[in-house]
PDB file of C-alpha atoms in Angstrom:
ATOM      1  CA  UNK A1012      81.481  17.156 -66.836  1.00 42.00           C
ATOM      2  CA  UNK A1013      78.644  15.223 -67.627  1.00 38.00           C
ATOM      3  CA  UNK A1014      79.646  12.574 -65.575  1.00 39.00           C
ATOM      4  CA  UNK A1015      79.550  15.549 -62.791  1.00 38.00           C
ATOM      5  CA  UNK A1016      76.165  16.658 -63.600  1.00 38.00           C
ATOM      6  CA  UNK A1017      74.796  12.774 -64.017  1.00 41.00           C
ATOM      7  CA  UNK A1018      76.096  11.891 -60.280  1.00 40.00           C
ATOM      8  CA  UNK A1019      74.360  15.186 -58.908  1.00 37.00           C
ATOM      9  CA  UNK A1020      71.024  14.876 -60.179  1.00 38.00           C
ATOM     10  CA  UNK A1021      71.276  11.257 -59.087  1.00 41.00           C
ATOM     11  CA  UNK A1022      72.091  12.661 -55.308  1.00 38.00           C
ATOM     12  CA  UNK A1023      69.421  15.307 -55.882  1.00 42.00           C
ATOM     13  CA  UNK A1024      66.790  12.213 -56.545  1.00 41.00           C
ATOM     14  CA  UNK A1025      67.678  10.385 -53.851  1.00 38.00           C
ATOM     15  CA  UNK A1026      67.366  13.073 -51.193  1.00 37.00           C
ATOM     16  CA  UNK A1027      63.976  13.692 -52.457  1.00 41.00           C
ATOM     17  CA  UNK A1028      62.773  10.174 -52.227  1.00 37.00           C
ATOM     18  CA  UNK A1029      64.438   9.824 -48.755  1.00 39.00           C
ATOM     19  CA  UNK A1030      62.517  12.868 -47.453  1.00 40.00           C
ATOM     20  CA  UNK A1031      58.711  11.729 -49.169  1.00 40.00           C
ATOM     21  CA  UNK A1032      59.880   8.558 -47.015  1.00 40.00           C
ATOM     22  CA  UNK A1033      60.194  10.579 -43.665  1.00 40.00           C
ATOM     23  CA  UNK A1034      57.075  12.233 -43.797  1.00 38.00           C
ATOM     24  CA  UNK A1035      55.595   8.897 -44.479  1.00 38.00           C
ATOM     25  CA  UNK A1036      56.904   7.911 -41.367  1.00 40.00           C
ATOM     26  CA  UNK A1037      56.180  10.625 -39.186  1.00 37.00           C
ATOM     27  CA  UNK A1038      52.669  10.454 -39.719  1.00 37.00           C
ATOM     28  CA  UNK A1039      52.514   6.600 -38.838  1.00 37.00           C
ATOM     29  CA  UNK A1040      49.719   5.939 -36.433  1.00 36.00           C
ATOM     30  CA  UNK A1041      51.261   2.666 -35.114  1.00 35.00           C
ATOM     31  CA  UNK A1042      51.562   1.807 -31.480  1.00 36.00           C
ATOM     32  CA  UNK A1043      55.054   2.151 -31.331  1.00 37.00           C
ATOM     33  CA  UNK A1044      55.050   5.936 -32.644  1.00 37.00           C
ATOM     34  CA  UNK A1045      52.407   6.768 -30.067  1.00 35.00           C
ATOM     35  CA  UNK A1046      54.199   5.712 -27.638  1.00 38.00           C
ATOM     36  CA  UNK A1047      57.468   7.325 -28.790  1.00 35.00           C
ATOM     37  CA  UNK A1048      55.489  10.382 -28.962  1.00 36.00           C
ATOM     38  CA  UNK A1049      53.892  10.602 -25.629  1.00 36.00           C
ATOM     39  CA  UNK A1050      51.015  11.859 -28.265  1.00 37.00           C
ATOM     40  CA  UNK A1051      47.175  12.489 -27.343  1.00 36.00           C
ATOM     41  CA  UNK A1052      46.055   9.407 -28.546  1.00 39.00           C
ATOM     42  CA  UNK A1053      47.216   7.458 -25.319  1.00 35.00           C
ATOM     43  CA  UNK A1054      44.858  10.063 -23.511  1.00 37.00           C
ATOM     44  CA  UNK A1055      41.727   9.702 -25.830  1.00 34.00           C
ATOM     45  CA  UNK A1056      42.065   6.202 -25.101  1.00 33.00           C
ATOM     46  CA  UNK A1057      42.033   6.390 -21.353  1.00 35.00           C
ATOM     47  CA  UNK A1058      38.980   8.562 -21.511  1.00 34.00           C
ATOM     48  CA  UNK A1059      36.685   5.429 -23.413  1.00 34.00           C
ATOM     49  CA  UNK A1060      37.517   2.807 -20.912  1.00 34.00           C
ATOM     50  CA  UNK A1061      34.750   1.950 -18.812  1.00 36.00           C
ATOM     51  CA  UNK A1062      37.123   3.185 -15.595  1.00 41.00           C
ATOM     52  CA  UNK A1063      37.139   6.372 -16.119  1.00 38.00           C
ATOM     53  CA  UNK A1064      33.479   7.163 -16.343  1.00 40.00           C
ATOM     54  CA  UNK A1065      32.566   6.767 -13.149  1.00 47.00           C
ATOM     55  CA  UNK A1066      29.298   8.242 -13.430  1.00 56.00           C
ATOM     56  CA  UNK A1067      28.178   5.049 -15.565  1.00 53.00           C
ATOM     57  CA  UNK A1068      25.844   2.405 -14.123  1.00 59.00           C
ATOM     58  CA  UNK A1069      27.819  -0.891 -12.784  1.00 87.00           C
ATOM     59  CA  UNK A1070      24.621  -2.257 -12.323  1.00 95.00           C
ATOM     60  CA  UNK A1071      21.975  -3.794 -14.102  1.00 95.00           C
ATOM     61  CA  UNK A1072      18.593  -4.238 -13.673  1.00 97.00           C
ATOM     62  CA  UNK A1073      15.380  -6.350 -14.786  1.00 97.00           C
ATOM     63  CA  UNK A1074      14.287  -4.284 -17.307  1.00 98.00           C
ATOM     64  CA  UNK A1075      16.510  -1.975 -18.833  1.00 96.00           C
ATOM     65  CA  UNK A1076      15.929   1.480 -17.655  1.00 97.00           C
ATOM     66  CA  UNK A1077      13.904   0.555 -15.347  1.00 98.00           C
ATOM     67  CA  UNK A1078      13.413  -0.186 -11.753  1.00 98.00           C
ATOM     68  CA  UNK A1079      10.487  -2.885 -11.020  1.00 98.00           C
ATOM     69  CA  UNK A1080       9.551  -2.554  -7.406  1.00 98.00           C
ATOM     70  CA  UNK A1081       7.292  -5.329  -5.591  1.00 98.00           C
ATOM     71  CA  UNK A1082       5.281  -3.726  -2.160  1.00 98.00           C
ATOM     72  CA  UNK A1083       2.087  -4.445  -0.377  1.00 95.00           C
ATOM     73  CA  UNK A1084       0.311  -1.685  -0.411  1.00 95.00           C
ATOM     74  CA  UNK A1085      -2.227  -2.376   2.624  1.00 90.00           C
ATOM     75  CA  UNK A1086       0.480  -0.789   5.037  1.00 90.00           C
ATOM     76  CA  UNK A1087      -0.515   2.672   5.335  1.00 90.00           C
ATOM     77  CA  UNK A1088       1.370   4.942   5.537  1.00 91.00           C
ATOM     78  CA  UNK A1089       4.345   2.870   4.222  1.00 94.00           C
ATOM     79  CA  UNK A1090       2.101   1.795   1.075  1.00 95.00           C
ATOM     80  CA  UNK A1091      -0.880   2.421   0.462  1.00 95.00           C
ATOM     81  CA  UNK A1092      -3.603   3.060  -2.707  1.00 95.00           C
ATOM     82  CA  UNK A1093      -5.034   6.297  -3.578  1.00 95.00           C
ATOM     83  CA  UNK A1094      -8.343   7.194  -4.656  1.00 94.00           C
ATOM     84  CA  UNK A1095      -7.363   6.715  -8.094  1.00 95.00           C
ATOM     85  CA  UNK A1096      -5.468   3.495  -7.211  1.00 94.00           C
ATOM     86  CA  UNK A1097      -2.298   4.416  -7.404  1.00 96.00           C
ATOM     87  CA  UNK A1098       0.190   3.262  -5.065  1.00 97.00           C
ATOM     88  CA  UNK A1099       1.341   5.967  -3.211  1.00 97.00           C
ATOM     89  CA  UNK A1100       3.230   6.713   0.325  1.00 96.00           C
ATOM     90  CA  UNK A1101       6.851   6.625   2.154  1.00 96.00           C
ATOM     91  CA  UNK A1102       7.926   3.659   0.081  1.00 98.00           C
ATOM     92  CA  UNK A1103       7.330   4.662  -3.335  1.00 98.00           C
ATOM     93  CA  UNK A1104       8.340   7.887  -2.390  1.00 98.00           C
ATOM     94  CA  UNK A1105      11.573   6.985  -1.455  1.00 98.00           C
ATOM     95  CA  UNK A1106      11.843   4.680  -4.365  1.00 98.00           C
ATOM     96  CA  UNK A1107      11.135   7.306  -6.535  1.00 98.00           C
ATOM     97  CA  UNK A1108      13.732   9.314  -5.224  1.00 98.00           C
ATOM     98  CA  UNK A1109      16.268   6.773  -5.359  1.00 98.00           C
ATOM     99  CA  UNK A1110      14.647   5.357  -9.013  1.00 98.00           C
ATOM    100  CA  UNK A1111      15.827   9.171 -10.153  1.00 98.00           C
ATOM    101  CA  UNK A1112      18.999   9.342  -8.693  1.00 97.00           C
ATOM    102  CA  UNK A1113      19.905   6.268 -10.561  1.00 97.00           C
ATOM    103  CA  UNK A1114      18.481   7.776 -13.680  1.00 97.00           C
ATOM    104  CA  UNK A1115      15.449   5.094 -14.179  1.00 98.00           C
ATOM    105  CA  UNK A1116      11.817   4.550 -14.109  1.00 98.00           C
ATOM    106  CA  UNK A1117      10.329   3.499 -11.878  1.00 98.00           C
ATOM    107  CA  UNK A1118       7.206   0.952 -12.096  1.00 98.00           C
ATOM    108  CA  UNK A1119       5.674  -0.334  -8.920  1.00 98.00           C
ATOM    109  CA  UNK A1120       3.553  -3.695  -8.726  1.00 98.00           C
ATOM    110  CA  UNK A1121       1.261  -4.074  -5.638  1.00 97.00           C
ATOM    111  CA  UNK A1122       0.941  -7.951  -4.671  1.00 96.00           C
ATOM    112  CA  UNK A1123       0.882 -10.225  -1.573  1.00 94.00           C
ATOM    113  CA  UNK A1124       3.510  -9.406   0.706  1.00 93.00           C
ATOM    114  CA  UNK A1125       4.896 -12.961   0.657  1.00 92.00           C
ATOM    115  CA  UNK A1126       4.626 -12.929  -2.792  1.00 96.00           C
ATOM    116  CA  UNK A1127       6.400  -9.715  -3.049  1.00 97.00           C
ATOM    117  CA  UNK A1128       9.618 -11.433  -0.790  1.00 96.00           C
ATOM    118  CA  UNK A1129       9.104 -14.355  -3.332  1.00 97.00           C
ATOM    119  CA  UNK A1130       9.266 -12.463  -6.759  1.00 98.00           C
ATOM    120  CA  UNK A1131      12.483 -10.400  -6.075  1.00 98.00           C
ATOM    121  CA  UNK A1132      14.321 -13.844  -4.811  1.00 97.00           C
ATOM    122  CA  UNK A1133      12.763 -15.309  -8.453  1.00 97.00           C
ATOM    123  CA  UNK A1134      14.117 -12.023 -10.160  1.00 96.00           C
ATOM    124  CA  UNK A1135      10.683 -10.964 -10.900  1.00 98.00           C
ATOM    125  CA  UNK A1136      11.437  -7.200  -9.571  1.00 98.00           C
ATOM    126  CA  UNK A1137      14.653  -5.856  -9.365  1.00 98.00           C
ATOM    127  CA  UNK A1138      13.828  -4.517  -4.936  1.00 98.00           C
ATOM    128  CA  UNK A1139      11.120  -4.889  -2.530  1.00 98.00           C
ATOM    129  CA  UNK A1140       9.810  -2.136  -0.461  1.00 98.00           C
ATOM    130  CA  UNK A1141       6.831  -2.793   1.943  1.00 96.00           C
ATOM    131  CA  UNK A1142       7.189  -1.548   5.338  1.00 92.00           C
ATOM    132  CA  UNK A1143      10.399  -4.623   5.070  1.00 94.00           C
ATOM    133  CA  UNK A1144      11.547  -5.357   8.631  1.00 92.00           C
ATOM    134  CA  UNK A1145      15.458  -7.048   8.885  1.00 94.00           C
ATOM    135  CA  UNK A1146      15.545 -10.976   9.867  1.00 91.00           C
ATOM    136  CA  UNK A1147      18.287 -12.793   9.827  1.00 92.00           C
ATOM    137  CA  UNK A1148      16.404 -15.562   8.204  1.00 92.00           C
ATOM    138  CA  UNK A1149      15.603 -13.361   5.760  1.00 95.00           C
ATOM    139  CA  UNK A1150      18.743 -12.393   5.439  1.00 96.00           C
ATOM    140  CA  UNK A1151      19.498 -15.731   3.758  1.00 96.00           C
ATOM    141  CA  UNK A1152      17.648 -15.271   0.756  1.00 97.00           C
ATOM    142  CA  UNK A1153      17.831 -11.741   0.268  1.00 98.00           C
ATOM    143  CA  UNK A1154      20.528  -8.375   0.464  1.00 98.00           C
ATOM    144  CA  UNK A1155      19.187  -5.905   2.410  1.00 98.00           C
ATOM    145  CA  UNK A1156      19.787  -2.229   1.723  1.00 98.00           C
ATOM    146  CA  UNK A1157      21.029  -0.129   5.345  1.00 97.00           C
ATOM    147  CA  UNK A1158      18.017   0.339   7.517  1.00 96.00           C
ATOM    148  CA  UNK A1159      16.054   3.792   6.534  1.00 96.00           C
ATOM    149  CA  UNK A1160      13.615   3.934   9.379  1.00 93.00           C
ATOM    150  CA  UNK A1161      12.161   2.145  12.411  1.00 91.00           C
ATOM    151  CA  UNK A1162       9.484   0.207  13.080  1.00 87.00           C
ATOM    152  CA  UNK A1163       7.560  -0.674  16.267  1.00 89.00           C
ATOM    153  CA  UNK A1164       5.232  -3.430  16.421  1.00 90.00           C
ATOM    154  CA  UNK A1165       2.367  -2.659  18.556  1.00 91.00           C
ATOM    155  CA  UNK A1166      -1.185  -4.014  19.909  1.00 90.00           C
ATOM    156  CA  UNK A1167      -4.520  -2.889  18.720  1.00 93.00           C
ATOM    157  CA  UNK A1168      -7.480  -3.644  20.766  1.00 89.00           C
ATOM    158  CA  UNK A1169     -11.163  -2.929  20.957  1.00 89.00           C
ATOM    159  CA  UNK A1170     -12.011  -0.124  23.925  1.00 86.00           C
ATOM    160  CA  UNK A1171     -13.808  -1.401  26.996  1.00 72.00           C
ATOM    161  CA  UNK A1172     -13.806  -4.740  25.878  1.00 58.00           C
ATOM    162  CA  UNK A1173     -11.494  -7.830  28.287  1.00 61.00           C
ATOM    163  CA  UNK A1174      -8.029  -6.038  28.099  1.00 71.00           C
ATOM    164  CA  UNK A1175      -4.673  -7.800  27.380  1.00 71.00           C
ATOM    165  CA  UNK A1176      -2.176  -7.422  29.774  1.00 67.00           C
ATOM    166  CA  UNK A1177       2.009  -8.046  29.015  1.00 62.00           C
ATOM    167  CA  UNK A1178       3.811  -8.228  25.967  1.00 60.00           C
ATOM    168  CA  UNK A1179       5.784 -10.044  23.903  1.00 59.00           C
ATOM    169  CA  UNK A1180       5.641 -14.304  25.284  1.00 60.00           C
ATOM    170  CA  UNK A1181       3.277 -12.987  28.221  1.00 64.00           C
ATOM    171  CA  UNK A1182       0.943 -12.007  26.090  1.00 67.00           C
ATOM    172  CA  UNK A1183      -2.547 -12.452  27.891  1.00 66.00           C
ATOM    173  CA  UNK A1184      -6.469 -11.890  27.824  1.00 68.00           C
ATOM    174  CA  UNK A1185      -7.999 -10.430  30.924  1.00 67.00           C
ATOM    175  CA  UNK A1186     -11.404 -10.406  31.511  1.00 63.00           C
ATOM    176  CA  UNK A1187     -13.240  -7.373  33.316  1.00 61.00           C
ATOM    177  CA  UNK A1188     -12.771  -9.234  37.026  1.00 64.00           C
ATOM    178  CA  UNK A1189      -8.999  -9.829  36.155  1.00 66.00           C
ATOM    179  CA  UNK A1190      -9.144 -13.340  35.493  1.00 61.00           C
ATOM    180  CA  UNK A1191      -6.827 -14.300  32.665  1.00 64.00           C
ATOM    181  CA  UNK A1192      -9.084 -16.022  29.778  1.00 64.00           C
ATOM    182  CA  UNK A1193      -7.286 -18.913  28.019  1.00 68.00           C
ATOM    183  CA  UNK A1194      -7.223 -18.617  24.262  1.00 76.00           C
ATOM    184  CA  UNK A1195      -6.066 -15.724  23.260  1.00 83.00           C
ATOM    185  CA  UNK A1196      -6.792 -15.004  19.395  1.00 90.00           C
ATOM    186  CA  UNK A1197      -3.597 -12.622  18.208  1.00 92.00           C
ATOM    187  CA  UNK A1198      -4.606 -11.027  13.995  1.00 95.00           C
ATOM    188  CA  UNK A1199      -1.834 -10.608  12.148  1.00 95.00           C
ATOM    189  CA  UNK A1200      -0.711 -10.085   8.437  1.00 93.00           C
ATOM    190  CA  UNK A1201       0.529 -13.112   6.892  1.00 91.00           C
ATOM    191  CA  UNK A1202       4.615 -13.336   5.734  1.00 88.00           C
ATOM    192  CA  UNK A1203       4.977 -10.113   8.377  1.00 90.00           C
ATOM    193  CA  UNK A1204       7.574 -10.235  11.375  1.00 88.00           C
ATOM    194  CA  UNK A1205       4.740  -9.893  13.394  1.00 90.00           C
ATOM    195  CA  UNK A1206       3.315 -13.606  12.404  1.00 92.00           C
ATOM    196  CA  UNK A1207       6.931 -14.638  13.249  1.00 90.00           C
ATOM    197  CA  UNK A1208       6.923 -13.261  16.722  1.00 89.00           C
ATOM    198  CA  UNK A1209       3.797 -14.161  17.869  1.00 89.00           C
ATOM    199  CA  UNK A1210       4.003 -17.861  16.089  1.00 90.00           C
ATOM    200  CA  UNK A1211       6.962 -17.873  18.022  1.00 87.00           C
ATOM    201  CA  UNK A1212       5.853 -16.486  21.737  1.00 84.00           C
ATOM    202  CA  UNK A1213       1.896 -17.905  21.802  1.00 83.00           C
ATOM    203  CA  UNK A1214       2.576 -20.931  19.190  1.00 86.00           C
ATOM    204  CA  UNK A1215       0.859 -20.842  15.776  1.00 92.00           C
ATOM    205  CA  UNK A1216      -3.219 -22.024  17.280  1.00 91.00           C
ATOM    206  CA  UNK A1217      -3.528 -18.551  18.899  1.00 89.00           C
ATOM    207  CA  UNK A1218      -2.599 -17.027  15.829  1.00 94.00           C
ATOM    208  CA  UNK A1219      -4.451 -16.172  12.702  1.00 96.00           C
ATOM    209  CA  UNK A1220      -2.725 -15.115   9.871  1.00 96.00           C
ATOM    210  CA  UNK A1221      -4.651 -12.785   7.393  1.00 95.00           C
ATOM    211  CA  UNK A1222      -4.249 -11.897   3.789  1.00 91.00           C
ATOM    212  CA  UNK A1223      -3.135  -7.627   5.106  1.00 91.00           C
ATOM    213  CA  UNK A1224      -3.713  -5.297   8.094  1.00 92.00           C
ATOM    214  CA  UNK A1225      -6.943  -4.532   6.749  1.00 92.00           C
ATOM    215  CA  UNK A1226      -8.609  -7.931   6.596  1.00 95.00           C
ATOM    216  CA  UNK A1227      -6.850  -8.923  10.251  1.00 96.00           C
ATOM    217  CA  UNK A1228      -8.408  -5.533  11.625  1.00 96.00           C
ATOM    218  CA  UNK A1229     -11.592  -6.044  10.277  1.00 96.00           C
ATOM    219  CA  UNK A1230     -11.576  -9.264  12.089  1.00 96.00           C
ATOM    220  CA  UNK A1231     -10.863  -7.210  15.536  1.00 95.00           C
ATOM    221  CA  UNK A1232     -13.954  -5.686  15.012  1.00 95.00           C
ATOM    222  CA  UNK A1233     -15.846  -8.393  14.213  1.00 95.00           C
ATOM    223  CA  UNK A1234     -14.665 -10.380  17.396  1.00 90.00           C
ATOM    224  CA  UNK A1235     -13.005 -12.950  15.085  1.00 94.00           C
ATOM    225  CA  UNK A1236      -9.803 -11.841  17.156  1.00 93.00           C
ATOM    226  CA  UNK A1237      -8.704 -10.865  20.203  1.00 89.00           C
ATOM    227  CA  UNK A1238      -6.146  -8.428  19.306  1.00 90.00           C
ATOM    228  CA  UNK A1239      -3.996  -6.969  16.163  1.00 94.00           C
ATOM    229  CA  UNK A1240      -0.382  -6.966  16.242  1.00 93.00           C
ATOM    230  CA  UNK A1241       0.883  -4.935  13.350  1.00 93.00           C
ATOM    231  CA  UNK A1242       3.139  -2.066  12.862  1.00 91.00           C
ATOM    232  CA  UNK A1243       2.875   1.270  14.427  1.00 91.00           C
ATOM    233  CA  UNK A1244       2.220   3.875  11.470  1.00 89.00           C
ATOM    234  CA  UNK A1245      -0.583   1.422  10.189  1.00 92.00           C
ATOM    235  CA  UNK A1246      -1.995   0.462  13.031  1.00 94.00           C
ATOM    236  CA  UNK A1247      -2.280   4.703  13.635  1.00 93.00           C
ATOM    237  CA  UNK A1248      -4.094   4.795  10.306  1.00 92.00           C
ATOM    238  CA  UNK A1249      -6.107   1.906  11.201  1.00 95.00           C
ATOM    239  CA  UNK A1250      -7.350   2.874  14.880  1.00 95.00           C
ATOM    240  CA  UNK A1251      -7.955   6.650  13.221  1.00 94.00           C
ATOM    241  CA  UNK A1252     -10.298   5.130  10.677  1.00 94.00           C
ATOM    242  CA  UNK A1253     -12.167   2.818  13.230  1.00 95.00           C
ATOM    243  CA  UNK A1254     -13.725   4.391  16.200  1.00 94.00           C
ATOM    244  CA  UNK A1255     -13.777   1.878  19.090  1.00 93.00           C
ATOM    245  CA  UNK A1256      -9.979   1.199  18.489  1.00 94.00           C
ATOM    246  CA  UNK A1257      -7.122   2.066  20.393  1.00 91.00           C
ATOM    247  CA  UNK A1258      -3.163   1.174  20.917  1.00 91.00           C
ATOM    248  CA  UNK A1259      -1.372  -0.493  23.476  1.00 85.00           C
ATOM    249  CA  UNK A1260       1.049   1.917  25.168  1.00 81.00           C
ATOM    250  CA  UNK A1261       4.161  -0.733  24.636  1.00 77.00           C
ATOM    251  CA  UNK A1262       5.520  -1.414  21.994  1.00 82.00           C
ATOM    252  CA  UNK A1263       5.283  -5.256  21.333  1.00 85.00           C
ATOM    253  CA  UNK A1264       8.899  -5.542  19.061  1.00 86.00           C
ATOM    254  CA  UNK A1265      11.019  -2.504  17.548  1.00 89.00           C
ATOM    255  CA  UNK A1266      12.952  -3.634  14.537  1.00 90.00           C
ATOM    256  CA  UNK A1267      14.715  -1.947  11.162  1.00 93.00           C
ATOM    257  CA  UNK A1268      13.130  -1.013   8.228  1.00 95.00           C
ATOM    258  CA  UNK A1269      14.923  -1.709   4.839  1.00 97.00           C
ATOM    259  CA  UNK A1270      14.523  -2.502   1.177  1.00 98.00           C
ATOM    260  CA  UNK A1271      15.485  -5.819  -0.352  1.00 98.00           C
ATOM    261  CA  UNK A1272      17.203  -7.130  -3.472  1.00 98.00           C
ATOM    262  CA  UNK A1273      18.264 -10.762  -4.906  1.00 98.00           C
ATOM    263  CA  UNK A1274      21.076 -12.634  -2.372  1.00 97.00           C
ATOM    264  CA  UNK A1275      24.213 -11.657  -4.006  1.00 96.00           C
ATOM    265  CA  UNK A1276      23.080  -8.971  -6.445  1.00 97.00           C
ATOM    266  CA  UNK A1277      25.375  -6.890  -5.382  1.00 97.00           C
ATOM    267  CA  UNK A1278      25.816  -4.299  -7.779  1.00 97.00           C
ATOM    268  CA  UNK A1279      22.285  -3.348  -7.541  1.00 98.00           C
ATOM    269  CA  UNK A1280      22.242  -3.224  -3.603  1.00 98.00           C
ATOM    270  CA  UNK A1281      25.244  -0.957  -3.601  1.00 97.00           C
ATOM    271  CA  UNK A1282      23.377   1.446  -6.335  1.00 98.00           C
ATOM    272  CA  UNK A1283      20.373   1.226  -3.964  1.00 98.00           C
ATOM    273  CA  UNK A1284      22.287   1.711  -0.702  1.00 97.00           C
ATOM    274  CA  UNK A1285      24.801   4.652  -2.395  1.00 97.00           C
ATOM    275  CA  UNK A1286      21.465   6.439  -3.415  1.00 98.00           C
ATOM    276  CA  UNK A1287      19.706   5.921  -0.266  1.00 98.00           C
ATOM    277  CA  UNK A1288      22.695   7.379   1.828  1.00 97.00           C
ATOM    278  CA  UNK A1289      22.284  10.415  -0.417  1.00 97.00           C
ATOM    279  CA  UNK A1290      18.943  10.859   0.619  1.00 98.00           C
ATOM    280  CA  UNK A1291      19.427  10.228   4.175  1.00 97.00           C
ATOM    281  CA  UNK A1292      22.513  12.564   4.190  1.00 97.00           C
ATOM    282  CA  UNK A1293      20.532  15.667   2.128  1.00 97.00           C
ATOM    283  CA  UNK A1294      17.255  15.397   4.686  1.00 97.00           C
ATOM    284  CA  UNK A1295      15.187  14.031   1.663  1.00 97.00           C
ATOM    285  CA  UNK A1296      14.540  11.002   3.178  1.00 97.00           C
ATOM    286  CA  UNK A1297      13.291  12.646   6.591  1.00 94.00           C
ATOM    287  CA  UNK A1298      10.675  14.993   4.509  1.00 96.00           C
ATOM    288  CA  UNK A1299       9.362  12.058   2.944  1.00 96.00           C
ATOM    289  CA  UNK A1300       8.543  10.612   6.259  1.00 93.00           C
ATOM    290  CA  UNK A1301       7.302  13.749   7.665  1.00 92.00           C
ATOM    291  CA  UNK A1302       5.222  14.452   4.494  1.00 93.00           C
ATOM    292  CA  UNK A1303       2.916  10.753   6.239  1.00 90.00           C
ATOM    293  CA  UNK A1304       3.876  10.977   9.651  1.00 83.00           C
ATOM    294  CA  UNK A1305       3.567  13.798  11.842  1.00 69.00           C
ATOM    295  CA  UNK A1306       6.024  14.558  14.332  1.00 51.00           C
ATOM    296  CA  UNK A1307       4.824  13.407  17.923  1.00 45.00           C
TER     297      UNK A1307
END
């Protein structure tokens, strides 16, 4: 009998100990058991990788948090300074809106415009926006962003003064008898398309290169120049703020406007470009350029 009673409360030991064991066991957090269990810890897990938060930045920039932008701001109504000196029109507007979308600040530095091209290729600012037309040469140094207006390179003249007749590699002085004066002085802005094309048509002598639309208008008046070849919206500003002024009626080159990172940042450009295509898409974009331009 007490053999009997030894040998249960032996068995009754064991089954206790074997059970403390199992709930030991069950609440194991190793891989295996998760697995085996199919349990939420698999899914917590998925929800911390990088992948599935897609609204997280893949890009970096700079500065952290914020978006250093590079422009000219001599190229009204593209850029331009404010009483106050702020930098101010469709540019830094849109940069703004993109700069927001992207959830940064944005901080704008007004330089040369070749300098400008120059410090985003040095990583100096993260994009450049300055009234930017597309070149392939530039193309080679620098990603653009997809084209977010139009620009038309036109010829500003003095009124009643010798006229210029033709465009483009006939570019040419006419006196008041209609002889064709030799010569021809053409203003630009220097680092602009517009120095390219007319380098490239009249050869670099009959051009002079100036430090911004400004300075090579300025020059017009003073007869330093025969002519201004400069973008449309500016040279509108320009002619409006100079009586004695006025526009050829063709347009001298039409090319793409578009903002400009690093070659092969790529991360960045596609940021720019997604938040662009937003804007574009939602009619932001188009009331920014109305809000400077009004419709003809």
């Amino acid at each position: 009998m007490k053999k009997l009673l030894t040998c249960l409360l032996t068995l009754a030991m064991v089954l206790s100990l074997a059970a403390c064991g199992g709930g030991s066991d069950a609440g194991s957090s190793t891989p295996n058991d998760a697995d085996s269990a199919g349990s939420s810890d698999t899914n917590t897990s998925d929800v911390n990788t990088p992948d599935s938060t897609p609204d997280a930045p893949s890009f970096t920039t700079i500065e952290e948090g914020k978006l250093l932008m590079a422009t000219n701001a001599s190229f009204p109504p593209y850029e331009m300074t404010d009483d106050s000196g702020n930098v101010i029109g469709i540019d830094p507007d849109i940069a703004q809106a993109i700069a927001t979308k992207l959830g940064l600040e944005l901080v704008i530095d007004d330089i040369d415009f070749d300098a400008a091209l120059l410090s985003v290729q040095e990583n100096r600012h993260d994009v450049v926006l300055a009234g930017l037309s597309y070149r392939e040469d530039r193309d080679l140094v620098m990603d653009f962003t997809d084209s977010y207006a139009t620009g038309y390179q036109v010829i500003i003249v003095r009124e009643g003064d010798t006229t210029i007749a033709g465009t483009n590699d006939d570019l040419q002085l006419v006196d008041a008898d209609g002889s064709v004066l030799e010569n021809i002085q053409i203003g630009v802005q220097r680092g602009t398309t517009g120095e390219i094309y007319c380098q490239d048509a009249h050869g670099a002598d009959h051009v002079t290169s100036l430090d911004n639309g400004s300075v090579a208008v300025q020059a017009l008046l003073n007869g330093q120049v025969d002519c201004v070849v400069i973008d449309k919206g500016p040279a509108q500003e320009y002619v409006n703020a100079n009586p004695g002024l006025e526009i050829l009626e063709a347009e001298y080159v039409i090319e793409d406007y578009c903002a400009a990172v690093d070659e092969g940042n790529t991360e960045l450009l596609n940021a720019i470009n997604g938040a662009l295509n937003e804007l574009i898409a939602d009619g932001t974009l188009q009331e920014i350029i109305n809000k400077y331009i009004a419709a003809e």
